[in-house]
Short mmCIF file of C-alpha atoms and ligand atoms in Angstrom, two decimals:
data_model
loop_
_atom_site.label_atom_id
_atom_site.label_comp_id
_atom_site.label_asym_id
_atom_site.label_seq_id
_atom_site.Cartn_x
_atom_site.Cartn_y
_atom_site.Cartn_z
CA UNK C 1 -28.73 79.81 32.34
CA UNK C 2 -26.73 77.23 34.09
CA UNK C 3 -25.10 74.04 32.51
CA UNK C 4 -24.56 71.27 34.94
CA UNK C 5 -22.79 67.90 34.83
CA UNK C 6 -24.95 64.95 34.24
CA UNK C 7 -23.64 62.17 36.31
CA UNK C 8 -25.38 58.93 37.18
CA UNK C 9 -28.56 60.16 35.99
CA UNK C 10 -28.40 63.63 37.92
CA UNK C 11 -27.70 67.37 37.05
CA UNK C 12 -25.01 68.24 39.45
CA UNK C 13 -22.86 71.18 39.99
CA UNK C 14 -19.12 70.82 40.48
CA UNK C 15 -18.00 69.45 43.94
CA UNK C 16 -15.70 72.75 44.53
CA UNK C 17 -18.54 74.69 42.97
CA UNK C 18 -16.00 76.13 40.00
CA UNK C 19 -17.98 77.63 36.79
CA UNK C 20 -16.83 79.30 33.67
CA UNK C 21 -18.88 81.59 31.37
CA UNK C 22 -20.73 80.57 28.07
CA UNK C 23 -20.95 83.67 25.49
CA UNK C 24 -22.98 84.14 22.51
CA UNK C 25 -20.84 84.44 19.44
CA UNK C 26 -23.30 86.83 17.67
CA UNK C 27 -22.69 89.49 20.28
CA UNK C 28 -20.59 88.06 23.04
CA UNK C 29 -23.41 88.41 25.58
CA UNK C 30 -23.55 86.19 28.47
CA UNK C 31 -25.59 82.83 27.86
CA UNK C 32 -24.95 81.40 31.10
CA UNK C 33 -22.39 79.59 33.40
CA UNK C 34 -21.00 76.19 32.86
CA UNK C 35 -19.91 73.76 35.71
CA UNK C 36 -16.15 73.10 35.46
CA UNK C 37 -15.34 69.57 36.33
CA UNK C 38 -12.47 68.77 38.80
CA UNK C 39 -10.64 65.52 38.85
CA UNK C 40 -13.11 64.45 41.56
CA UNK C 41 -16.26 65.02 39.49
CA UNK C 42 -14.86 63.34 36.44
CA UNK C 43 -13.84 60.44 38.60
CA UNK C 44 -17.56 60.35 39.81
CA UNK C 45 -18.82 60.24 36.32
CA UNK C 46 -16.26 57.40 35.11
CA UNK C 47 -17.20 55.38 38.39
CA UNK C 48 -21.00 55.84 37.62
CA UNK C 49 -20.47 54.77 33.88
CA UNK C 50 -18.42 51.74 35.29
CA UNK C 51 -20.96 50.63 37.84
CA UNK C 52 -23.82 50.96 35.09
CA UNK C 53 -22.09 48.36 32.90
CA UNK C 54 -23.11 45.72 35.60
CA UNK C 55 -26.46 47.09 36.38
CA UNK C 56 -29.80 46.78 34.34
CA UNK C 57 -27.94 48.08 31.18
CA UNK C 58 -25.58 45.30 31.32
CA UNK C 59 -28.14 42.66 31.62
CA UNK C 60 -30.52 44.07 28.86
CA UNK C 61 -31.02 42.31 25.65
CA UNK C 62 -29.63 43.91 22.39
CA UNK C 63 -33.26 44.34 21.04
CA UNK C 64 -34.27 46.15 24.19
CA UNK C 65 -31.24 48.40 24.00
CA UNK C 66 -31.93 49.21 20.42
CA UNK C 67 -35.46 49.98 21.25
CA UNK C 68 -34.46 52.38 23.88
CA UNK C 69 -32.05 54.13 21.50
CA UNK C 70 -34.74 54.50 18.85
CA UNK C 71 -36.78 56.17 21.57
CA UNK C 72 -34.09 58.53 22.21
CA UNK C 73 -33.94 59.55 18.49
CA UNK C 74 -37.73 60.21 18.52
CA UNK C 75 -37.37 62.18 21.73
CA UNK C 76 -34.63 64.53 20.23
CA UNK C 77 -37.11 64.92 17.21
CA UNK C 78 -40.00 65.81 19.53
CA UNK C 79 -37.75 68.38 21.44
CA UNK C 80 -36.36 69.39 18.05
CA UNK C 81 -37.12 73.27 18.84
CA UNK C 82 -35.35 73.07 22.05
CA UNK C 83 -32.30 71.44 20.34
CA UNK C 84 -32.33 73.77 17.54
CA UNK C 85 -32.42 76.93 19.85
CA UNK C 86 -29.48 75.64 22.01
CA UNK C 87 -27.23 74.54 19.12
CA UNK C 88 -27.89 78.06 17.63
CA UNK C 89 -27.41 79.93 20.75
CA UNK C 90 -23.99 78.13 21.41
CA UNK C 91 -22.68 78.21 18.05
CA UNK C 92 -24.46 81.33 16.24
CA UNK C 93 -25.12 79.17 13.10
CA UNK C 94 -28.24 80.04 10.95
CA UNK C 95 -31.43 78.10 12.22
CA UNK C 96 -31.51 77.17 8.47
CA UNK C 97 -28.46 74.94 8.70
CA UNK C 98 -28.86 73.63 12.39
CA UNK C 99 -32.42 72.51 11.40
CA UNK C 100 -31.39 70.61 8.12
CA UNK C 101 -28.01 69.16 9.45
CA UNK C 102 -26.98 69.28 13.04
CA UNK C 103 -30.45 68.32 14.99
CA UNK C 104 -31.84 65.67 12.42
CA UNK C 105 -28.45 63.97 11.89
CA UNK C 106 -27.96 64.04 15.65
CA UNK C 107 -31.15 62.18 15.99
CA UNK C 108 -30.59 59.73 13.09
CA UNK C 109 -27.16 58.55 14.65
CA UNK C 110 -29.15 56.74 17.37
CA UNK C 111 -31.25 54.90 14.87
CA UNK C 112 -28.58 54.31 12.19
CA UNK C 113 -26.10 52.60 14.22
CA UNK C 114 -28.86 50.54 16.09
CA UNK C 115 -29.86 49.27 12.68
CA UNK C 116 -26.48 48.34 11.83
CA UNK C 117 -25.80 46.43 14.76
CA UNK C 118 -29.22 44.72 14.59
CA UNK C 119 -28.29 43.66 10.83
CA UNK C 120 -24.73 42.64 11.54
CA UNK C 121 -23.91 38.77 11.10
CA UNK C 122 -22.22 36.70 13.49
CA UNK C 123 -18.86 35.45 11.78
CA UNK C 124 -18.57 31.62 12.04
CA UNK C 125 -16.10 29.05 10.65
CA UNK C 126 -16.11 25.18 10.73
CA UNK C 127 -12.82 23.71 10.99
CA UNK C 128 -11.89 20.15 10.15
CA UNK C 129 -9.95 18.22 12.74
CA UNK C 130 -8.16 14.93 12.39
CA UNK C 131 -10.79 12.95 14.34
CA UNK C 132 -13.33 14.04 11.56
CA UNK C 133 -15.67 15.56 14.26
CA UNK C 134 -14.45 19.29 13.56
CA UNK C 135 -14.71 22.30 15.71
CA UNK C 136 -16.90 25.49 15.23
CA UNK C 137 -15.75 28.84 15.66
CA UNK C 138 -17.90 31.77 16.39
CA UNK C 139 -17.38 35.50 16.98
CA UNK C 140 -18.86 36.90 20.12
CA UNK C 141 -19.16 40.85 20.59
CA UNK C 142 -19.04 42.40 23.92
CA UNK C 143 -18.98 46.04 24.90
CA UNK C 144 -15.47 47.71 25.46
CA UNK C 145 -16.38 49.09 28.70
CA UNK C 146 -16.38 52.75 29.56
CA UNK C 147 -15.93 54.89 26.84
CA UNK C 148 -14.56 58.47 26.88
CA UNK C 149 -16.08 60.75 24.10
CA UNK C 150 -14.27 64.08 23.40
CA UNK C 151 -16.01 66.22 21.14
CA UNK C 152 -15.49 69.53 19.34
CA UNK C 153 -17.98 72.63 19.09
CA UNK C 154 -18.46 72.86 15.20
CA UNK C 155 -21.28 70.35 14.97
CA UNK C 156 -21.77 69.76 18.66
CA UNK C 157 -24.93 67.48 18.68
CA UNK C 158 -24.12 65.48 15.28
CA UNK C 159 -20.51 64.71 16.08
CA UNK C 160 -21.03 63.69 19.77
CA UNK C 161 -23.87 61.41 18.89
CA UNK C 162 -21.92 60.00 16.07
CA UNK C 163 -20.05 58.55 18.79
CA UNK C 164 -22.25 57.94 21.61
CA UNK C 165 -24.94 56.17 19.00
CA UNK C 166 -22.67 53.43 18.21
CA UNK C 167 -20.90 53.25 21.73
CA UNK C 168 -24.29 52.75 23.45
CA UNK C 169 -25.76 50.50 20.71
CA UNK C 170 -22.83 48.10 21.31
CA UNK C 171 -23.61 47.99 25.02
CA UNK C 172 -21.04 50.44 26.33
CA UNK C 173 -21.58 53.26 28.82
CA UNK C 174 -20.09 56.77 27.92
CA UNK C 175 -18.53 59.74 29.76
CA UNK C 176 -18.84 62.74 27.31
CA UNK C 177 -16.73 65.87 27.34
CA UNK C 178 -18.43 68.36 24.97
CA UNK C 179 -16.42 71.32 23.84
CA UNK C 180 -16.18 74.18 26.34
CA UNK C 181 -17.74 76.44 23.72
CA UNK C 182 -20.91 74.43 23.08
CA UNK C 183 -22.18 72.64 26.44
CA UNK C 184 -25.93 72.97 25.90
CA UNK C 185 -27.08 70.03 23.54
CA UNK C 186 -24.94 67.44 25.42
CA UNK C 187 -26.56 68.68 28.55
CA UNK C 188 -30.15 68.54 26.95
CA UNK C 189 -29.52 65.17 25.80
CA UNK C 190 -29.08 64.03 29.68
CA UNK C 191 -32.82 65.21 30.00
CA UNK C 192 -33.89 63.10 26.98
CA UNK C 193 -31.79 59.94 28.48
CA UNK C 194 -33.90 60.20 31.82
CA UNK C 195 -37.25 60.62 29.90
CA UNK C 196 -36.70 57.63 27.63
CA UNK C 197 -35.53 55.46 30.83
CA UNK C 198 -31.87 54.79 30.00
CA UNK C 199 -30.70 53.56 33.20
CA UNK C 200 -28.48 56.02 35.17
CA UNK C 201 -24.83 56.02 34.52
CA UNK C 202 -25.05 54.95 31.01
CA UNK C 203 -24.55 58.56 29.55
CA UNK C 204 -22.74 60.97 31.57
CA UNK C 205 -21.46 64.32 30.66
CA UNK C 206 -18.59 66.37 32.26
CA UNK C 207 -18.01 70.02 31.39
CA UNK C 208 -14.70 71.85 31.17
CA UNK C 209 -11.63 72.40 29.36
CA UNK C 210 -8.69 70.25 27.76
CA UNK C 211 -5.42 70.54 29.53
CA UNK C 212 -5.43 70.34 33.35
CA UNK C 213 -9.36 70.13 33.10
CA UNK C 214 -12.14 67.84 32.38
CA UNK C 215 -10.63 66.56 29.05
CA UNK C 216 -7.32 65.60 30.64
CA UNK C 217 -8.86 64.31 33.74
CA UNK C 218 -11.14 62.16 31.57
CA UNK C 219 -8.70 60.68 29.10
CA UNK C 220 -6.01 59.87 31.95
CA UNK C 221 -8.63 58.16 34.11
CA UNK C 222 -7.47 54.46 34.65
CA UNK C 223 -11.06 53.21 34.25
CA UNK C 224 -11.56 54.55 31.01
CA UNK C 225 -11.30 51.62 28.35
CA UNK C 226 -11.72 53.43 25.07
CA UNK C 227 -11.23 56.96 23.83
CA UNK C 228 -12.83 58.43 20.79
CA UNK C 229 -11.97 61.92 19.89
CA UNK C 230 -12.84 64.38 17.31
CA UNK C 231 -10.73 67.76 17.18
CA UNK C 232 -7.48 69.16 16.12
CA UNK C 233 -4.54 66.94 15.24
CA UNK C 234 -2.53 68.53 17.79
CA UNK C 235 -4.94 67.63 20.70
CA UNK C 236 -5.01 64.17 19.14
CA UNK C 237 -1.37 63.80 19.82
CA UNK C 238 -1.82 64.62 23.56
CA UNK C 239 -4.72 62.19 23.89
CA UNK C 240 -2.83 59.54 22.12
CA UNK C 241 -0.10 60.03 24.57
CA UNK C 242 -2.73 59.51 27.57
CA UNK C 243 -4.10 56.56 25.92
CA UNK C 244 -1.00 54.69 25.90
CA UNK C 245 -1.09 54.42 29.63
CA UNK C 246 -2.67 50.98 29.98
CA UNK C 247 -2.96 50.57 26.19
CA UNK C 248 -6.61 51.89 25.71
CA UNK C 249 -8.10 51.88 22.33
CA UNK C 250 -8.48 54.96 20.51
CA UNK C 251 -10.39 56.45 17.66
CA UNK C 252 -9.32 59.94 16.20
CA UNK C 253 -11.07 62.06 13.94
CA UNK C 254 -8.65 64.97 13.36
CA UNK C 255 -7.94 68.16 11.42
CA UNK C 256 -7.95 68.68 7.51
CA UNK C 257 -6.62 70.74 4.78
CA UNK C 258 -8.99 69.48 2.11
CA UNK C 259 -8.71 70.16 -1.54
CA UNK C 260 -11.41 70.52 -4.19
CA UNK C 261 -10.16 69.72 -7.94
CA UNK C 262 -12.14 71.34 -10.59
CA UNK C 263 -11.43 69.77 -13.83
CA UNK C 264 -12.55 71.71 -17.31
CA UNK C 265 -14.68 68.96 -18.16
CA UNK C 266 -17.11 69.45 -14.95
CA UNK C 267 -20.48 70.87 -14.89
CA UNK C 268 -19.29 74.22 -13.85
CA UNK C 269 -22.67 75.41 -12.25
CA UNK C 270 -22.71 72.43 -9.90
CA UNK C 271 -18.73 72.90 -9.12
CA UNK C 272 -19.48 76.46 -8.10
CA UNK C 273 -22.37 75.64 -6.14
CA UNK C 274 -20.64 72.68 -4.39
CA UNK C 275 -17.33 74.69 -3.55
CA UNK C 276 -19.58 77.54 -2.14
CA UNK C 277 -21.01 74.77 0.23
CA UNK C 278 -17.75 73.10 0.82
CA UNK C 279 -15.85 76.34 1.59
CA UNK C 280 -18.42 78.39 3.20
CA UNK C 281 -21.13 76.57 5.15
CA UNK C 282 -21.18 76.69 8.82
CA UNK C 283 -18.79 79.91 8.34
CA UNK C 284 -16.07 77.47 7.12
CA UNK C 285 -15.91 75.49 10.48
CA UNK C 286 -16.48 71.99 8.97
CA UNK C 287 -13.60 69.45 9.24
CA UNK C 288 -14.68 68.20 5.63
CA UNK C 289 -14.38 71.94 4.53
CA UNK C 290 -12.57 73.00 1.33
CA UNK C 291 -9.45 75.21 1.88
CA UNK C 292 -7.67 74.63 -1.03
CA UNK C 293 -9.16 74.89 -4.71
CA UNK C 294 -7.26 73.72 -7.67
CA UNK C 295 -8.73 74.68 -11.13
CA UNK C 296 -8.10 73.41 -14.53
CA UNK C 297 -6.67 76.68 -16.44
CA UNK C 298 -9.31 77.02 -19.14
CA UNK C 299 -11.94 77.56 -16.59
CA UNK C 300 -9.94 79.03 -13.94
CA UNK C 301 -10.82 82.68 -14.67
CA UNK C 302 -14.41 82.04 -15.02
CA UNK C 303 -14.71 79.95 -11.67
CA UNK C 304 -12.86 82.66 -9.55
CA UNK C 305 -15.19 85.30 -10.89
CA UNK C 306 -18.31 83.10 -10.22
CA UNK C 307 -17.24 81.80 -6.76
CA UNK C 308 -16.56 85.65 -5.91
CA UNK C 309 -19.89 86.71 -7.03
CA UNK C 310 -21.62 83.91 -5.19
CA UNK C 311 -19.62 84.59 -1.97
CA UNK C 312 -20.50 88.40 -2.20
CA UNK C 313 -24.16 87.34 -2.09
CA UNK C 314 -23.76 85.69 1.31
CA UNK C 315 -26.07 87.28 3.91
CA UNK C 316 -24.56 87.88 7.29
CA UNK C 317 -27.04 87.68 9.96
CA UNK C 318 -28.44 86.24 13.38
CA UNK C 319 -29.49 82.47 13.51
CA UNK C 320 -33.17 83.57 13.65
CA UNK C 321 -32.69 85.89 10.62
CA UNK C 322 -34.51 83.76 8.08
CA UNK C 323 -32.76 85.37 5.25
CA UNK C 324 -29.21 84.99 6.87
CA UNK C 325 -27.23 82.10 5.48
CA UNK C 326 -23.68 83.03 7.35
CA UNK C 327 -23.33 83.42 10.93
CA UNK C 328 -20.31 84.27 13.14
CA UNK C 329 -17.40 82.03 14.03
CA UNK C 330 -17.84 80.00 17.33
CA UNK C 331 -15.86 82.59 19.73
CA UNK C 332 -13.76 85.73 19.70
CA UNK C 333 -10.81 83.54 20.41
CA UNK C 334 -11.41 81.54 17.33
CA UNK C 335 -11.97 84.81 15.30
CA UNK C 336 -8.59 86.10 16.37
CA UNK C 337 -7.01 82.82 14.94
CA UNK C 338 -8.77 82.93 11.84
CA UNK C 339 -8.25 86.67 11.42
CA UNK C 340 -4.44 86.34 12.04
CA UNK C 341 -4.41 83.87 8.98
CA UNK C 342 -6.07 86.68 6.91
CA UNK C 343 -3.43 89.05 7.68
CA UNK C 344 -0.62 86.35 7.11
CA UNK C 345 -2.24 85.59 3.71
CA UNK C 346 -1.39 89.34 2.67
CA UNK C 347 1.96 89.09 4.10
CA UNK C 348 2.65 85.91 2.18
CA UNK C 349 1.70 87.55 -1.10
CA UNK C 350 -1.79 86.64 -1.64
CA UNK C 351 -4.12 88.52 -3.97
CA UNK C 352 -7.51 89.08 -1.90
CA UNK C 353 -10.23 88.42 -4.25
CA UNK C 354 -12.94 88.97 -1.93
CA UNK C 355 -13.15 89.58 1.97
CA UNK C 356 -9.97 89.58 3.96
CA UNK C 357 -11.45 91.49 7.26
CA UNK C 358 -13.97 91.97 9.93
CA UNK C 359 -17.56 93.25 8.71
CA UNK C 360 -19.17 96.12 10.37
CA UNK C 361 -22.37 94.52 11.76
CA UNK C 362 -23.67 97.34 13.54
CA UNK C 363 -23.28 98.50 17.22
CA UNK C 364 -25.30 95.47 18.55
CA UNK C 365 -23.30 92.76 16.68
CA UNK C 366 -19.85 94.35 16.52
CA UNK C 367 -18.86 92.67 19.94
CA UNK C 368 -19.71 89.29 18.13
CA UNK C 369 -17.02 86.88 16.43
CA UNK C 370 -17.89 87.96 12.96
CA UNK C 371 -15.34 87.77 9.88
CA UNK C 372 -15.86 88.17 6.27
CA UNK C 373 -15.92 85.24 3.79
CA UNK C 374 -12.67 85.29 1.77
CA UNK C 375 -10.96 84.11 -1.20
CA UNK C 376 -7.35 84.34 -2.23
CA UNK C 377 -5.28 83.58 -5.22
CA UNK C 378 -1.59 83.80 -6.04
CA UNK C 379 0.03 82.09 -3.04
CA UNK C 380 3.06 79.99 -3.16
CA UNK C 381 2.54 76.19 -2.61
CA UNK C 382 4.57 76.39 0.46
CA UNK C 383 2.66 79.39 2.13
CA UNK C 384 1.61 78.66 5.43
CA UNK C 385 -1.86 79.54 4.62
CA UNK C 386 -1.79 76.82 2.08
CA UNK C 387 -0.55 74.33 4.40
CA UNK C 388 -2.16 74.96 7.78
CA UNK C 389 -5.53 74.51 8.76
CA UNK C 390 -7.51 77.65 9.26
CA UNK C 391 -11.22 76.39 9.95
CA UNK C 392 -12.73 79.46 8.84
CA UNK C 393 -14.63 80.44 5.83
CA UNK C 394 -11.83 81.07 3.33
CA UNK C 395 -10.25 79.33 0.46
CA UNK C 396 -7.31 79.69 -1.82
CA UNK C 397 -7.71 79.06 -5.57
CA UNK C 398 -4.82 78.01 -7.97
CA UNK C 399 -4.68 76.93 -11.63
CA UNK C 400 -3.29 73.57 -12.74
CA UNK C 401 -2.58 72.30 -16.29
CA UNK C 402 -2.53 68.37 -16.07
CA UNK C 403 -4.30 65.70 -14.11
CA UNK C 404 -0.89 64.61 -12.80
CA UNK C 405 -0.30 68.18 -11.39
CA UNK C 406 -3.66 68.34 -9.85
CA UNK C 407 -3.10 64.99 -8.12
CA UNK C 408 0.39 66.00 -6.88
CA UNK C 409 -0.84 69.22 -5.59
CA UNK C 410 -3.96 67.75 -3.72
CA UNK C 411 -1.69 65.32 -2.13
CA UNK C 412 1.00 67.84 -1.04
CA UNK C 413 -0.36 68.03 2.45
CA UNK C 414 0.27 66.44 6.12
CA UNK C 415 -3.36 66.06 6.04
CA UNK C 416 -5.66 63.47 4.47
CA UNK C 417 -9.17 63.90 5.47
CA UNK C 418 -11.21 64.21 2.26
CA UNK C 419 -11.12 65.63 -1.22
CA UNK C 420 -13.89 66.72 -3.90
CA UNK C 421 -13.43 66.02 -7.35
CA UNK C 422 -15.41 67.75 -10.06
CA UNK C 423 -15.50 65.99 -13.56
CA UNK C 424 -17.92 64.64 -15.89
CA UNK C 425 -15.42 62.01 -17.08
CA UNK C 426 -16.12 58.93 -15.28
CA UNK C 427 -12.69 57.35 -15.98
CA UNK C 428 -10.82 60.32 -14.68
CA UNK C 429 -13.14 60.65 -11.66
CA UNK C 430 -12.28 56.81 -10.76
CA UNK C 431 -8.44 57.45 -11.48
CA UNK C 432 -8.36 60.71 -9.51
CA UNK C 433 -10.30 59.28 -6.59
CA UNK C 434 -8.00 56.36 -6.15
CA UNK C 435 -4.86 58.65 -6.35
CA UNK C 436 -6.36 60.93 -3.51
CA UNK C 437 -4.38 60.32 -0.25
CA UNK C 438 -7.51 60.64 1.93
CA UNK C 439 -10.31 58.71 3.82
CA UNK C 440 -13.13 60.07 1.77
CA UNK C 441 -13.60 61.30 -1.67
CA UNK C 442 -16.72 62.99 -3.23
CA UNK C 443 -17.20 62.92 -7.08
CA UNK C 444 -19.53 65.87 -8.28
CA UNK C 445 -20.75 66.35 -4.74
CA UNK C 446 -19.58 67.38 -1.15
CA UNK C 447 -20.79 66.11 2.49
CA UNK C 448 -23.21 63.63 0.96
CA UNK C 449 -23.22 61.18 3.95
CA UNK C 450 -24.52 57.73 4.24
CA UNK C 451 -24.05 56.48 7.90
CA UNK C 452 -23.35 53.09 6.61
CA UNK C 453 -20.25 54.03 4.98
CA UNK C 454 -16.55 54.49 6.64
CA UNK C 455 -15.80 57.79 7.99
CA UNK C 456 -12.19 59.08 8.94
CA UNK C 457 -8.99 60.43 7.82
CA UNK C 458 -5.59 59.30 6.43
CA UNK C 459 -2.27 60.85 7.28
CA UNK C 460 -2.49 63.37 10.27
CA UNK C 461 -6.15 63.74 9.93
CA UNK C 462 -6.91 60.55 12.19
CA UNK C 463 -6.77 57.10 13.13
CA UNK C 464 -9.27 54.54 12.52
CA UNK C 465 -12.66 54.52 10.80
CA UNK C 466 -16.15 54.95 12.32
CA UNK C 467 -19.55 54.77 10.58
CA UNK C 468 -21.36 51.57 9.87
CA UNK C 469 -19.83 48.16 10.71
CA UNK C 470 -16.38 49.99 11.29
CA UNK C 471 -17.99 51.79 14.33
CA UNK C 472 -19.10 48.55 15.56
CA UNK C 473 -15.39 47.22 15.31
CA UNK C 474 -14.11 49.98 17.56
CA UNK C 475 -17.02 50.07 20.12
CA UNK C 476 -17.10 46.21 20.44
CA UNK C 477 -14.47 43.59 21.74
CA UNK C 478 -14.52 40.71 19.33
CA UNK C 479 -13.84 37.33 20.91
CA UNK C 480 -13.57 34.06 19.24
CA UNK C 481 -15.16 31.05 20.84
CA UNK C 482 -13.87 27.65 19.42
CA UNK C 483 -16.09 24.58 20.49
CA UNK C 484 -14.61 21.14 19.63
CA UNK C 485 -17.28 19.13 18.30
P1 NAD U 501 -9.87 70.94 19.80
O1 NAD U 501 -8.90 69.84 19.64
O2 NAD U 501 -9.20 72.17 20.48
O3 NAD U 501 -10.90 70.57 21.03
C1 NAD U 501 -11.61 69.20 20.88
C2 NAD U 501 -11.99 68.82 22.23
O4 NAD U 501 -10.88 68.43 22.83
C3 NAD U 501 -12.79 69.82 23.11
O5 NAD U 501 -13.64 69.11 23.58
C4 NAD U 501 -11.45 70.25 24.15
O6 NAD U 501 -11.87 70.66 25.27
C5 NAD U 501 -10.48 68.68 24.30
N1 NAD U 501 -9.39 68.92 24.37
C6 NAD U 501 -8.50 69.93 24.28
N2 NAD U 501 -7.30 69.59 24.97
C7 NAD U 501 -7.56 68.41 25.39
C8 NAD U 501 -6.65 67.56 26.20
N3 NAD U 501 -5.28 67.93 26.47
N4 NAD U 501 -7.01 66.40 26.69
C9 NAD U 501 -8.30 66.03 26.66
N5 NAD U 501 -9.21 66.95 25.82
C10 NAD U 501 -8.90 67.84 25.20
O7 NAD U 501 -10.78 71.11 18.69
P2 NAD U 501 -11.90 72.21 18.59
O8 NAD U 501 -11.21 73.65 18.16
O9 NAD U 501 -12.94 71.99 19.50
O10 NAD U 501 -12.25 71.81 16.96
C11 NAD U 501 -11.96 72.08 15.73
C12 NAD U 501 -11.03 70.87 15.21
O11 NAD U 501 -11.84 69.75 15.35
C13 NAD U 501 -10.32 71.17 13.82
O12 NAD U 501 -9.14 70.88 13.73
C14 NAD U 501 -11.23 70.32 12.83
O13 NAD U 501 -10.90 69.81 11.66
C15 NAD U 501 -11.41 69.17 13.88
N6 NAD U 501 -12.55 68.40 13.50
C16 NAD U 501 -12.41 67.30 12.80
C17 NAD U 501 -13.38 66.29 12.46
C18 NAD U 501 -13.36 64.93 11.77
O14 NAD U 501 -14.49 64.21 11.73
N7 NAD U 501 -12.13 64.70 11.37
C19 NAD U 501 -14.73 66.86 12.68
C20 NAD U 501 -14.97 68.03 13.41
C21 NAD U 501 -13.89 68.74 13.63
#
């Protein structure tokens, strides 16, 4: 297979012919080659996006734009199987996960943000003036311009469309740089844009890596008006520096080291089931995933034993294996990183409750990026494994004795993306939720998402909020018009 850039409505190879390999994480077999953008390719994509702002897209009424984006959502659903196959091939994730999360939510992003925009009121204020006639103020929203969308590999279509949906709804044009690990669904979306009649240049895709490659060329391009980024905090810092030149707008959704707080008064069945999902779904490669679990001492032993039993029931297998609910990590390189933390945990004094190694998947799959789901206990609070984001299928469980101690432990981190709180005491739920230094709290649930709500992180987990009207704030320029009556 060949994955080309999508520029100005056409699939094109790099001007200099450069490519890189895309490999299947299940067995490291070659999926295909991907065009690697040079600065000239990125320049062509950005200029096409700039040009499209003043073409038919720029003149289109909001209702027409919204109708087109609804068509895009419908077309993703019509080509569901192709998107599903492409996403599973790139990431190795089980079809059961991608068919319930990645693809349907990828499509939903185009509908939800169009609806939000359509129902968003225009602010207006009547000002009294000394002559008695007054003045009318009203807010007018226009697009920001060309938006650079830099996305990661863990939920490729979902996270990319979470940005592209509202950006296009607000009338911007976009140049997307998907992760080098997962080029497929962003490319396929180019076909859908053409099929639906989205004008050329509105949606563009350039492939490549970060530093001195497509990512850097895009974020430093002077015609980019805003940058929206999802990825690691350290990458976010580099992109912020690039955005500072010309004072471009940024939105950053970055890493996490998210806690789950399990109080003795919780429904333990639900807490165990919820923590299984929050720590191990998608092979632990979810920004909102739980890597630190704090359990009130009376239920600590039981919780550890039950989570261990459930983890040991996970069935590793290929995406198409209907019984499998646990796939490989995204790449051998990422497996190396996660495995290095498994070794570090032991060096730092952890008790390995389960897992900790690389599983024997049999000759065909042993070349893939497989790793065992892992639970640790007994690490000190300052261990690197407790403090650094691992982004793999692993968590550390530690007991606590009081609510104050649990809150202090949960907040003792540089990150602040989300927290899960498990308790049947509603007063405690509110108290603890309000004390969490994070952007999102789930009480007695996890990853229950309503696209109308604010999404983003505190501390080093991000800057700004997207989702619902918060996305519209970022993707549009609000102008106040004052008319003297
Ligand atoms: P990453 O930061 O390595 O890469 C993300 C994207 O940035 C990729 O497309 C990459 O090519 C690009 N990039 C890298 N260096 C760049 C540079 N110098 N200039 C421009 N672009 C550059 O992250 P990843 O490994 O793909 O994804 C995992 C990380 O993403 C984790 O830290 C995870 O927590 C985070 N994440 C956060 C959220 C959220 O909503 N907060 C969601 C998903 C993932």
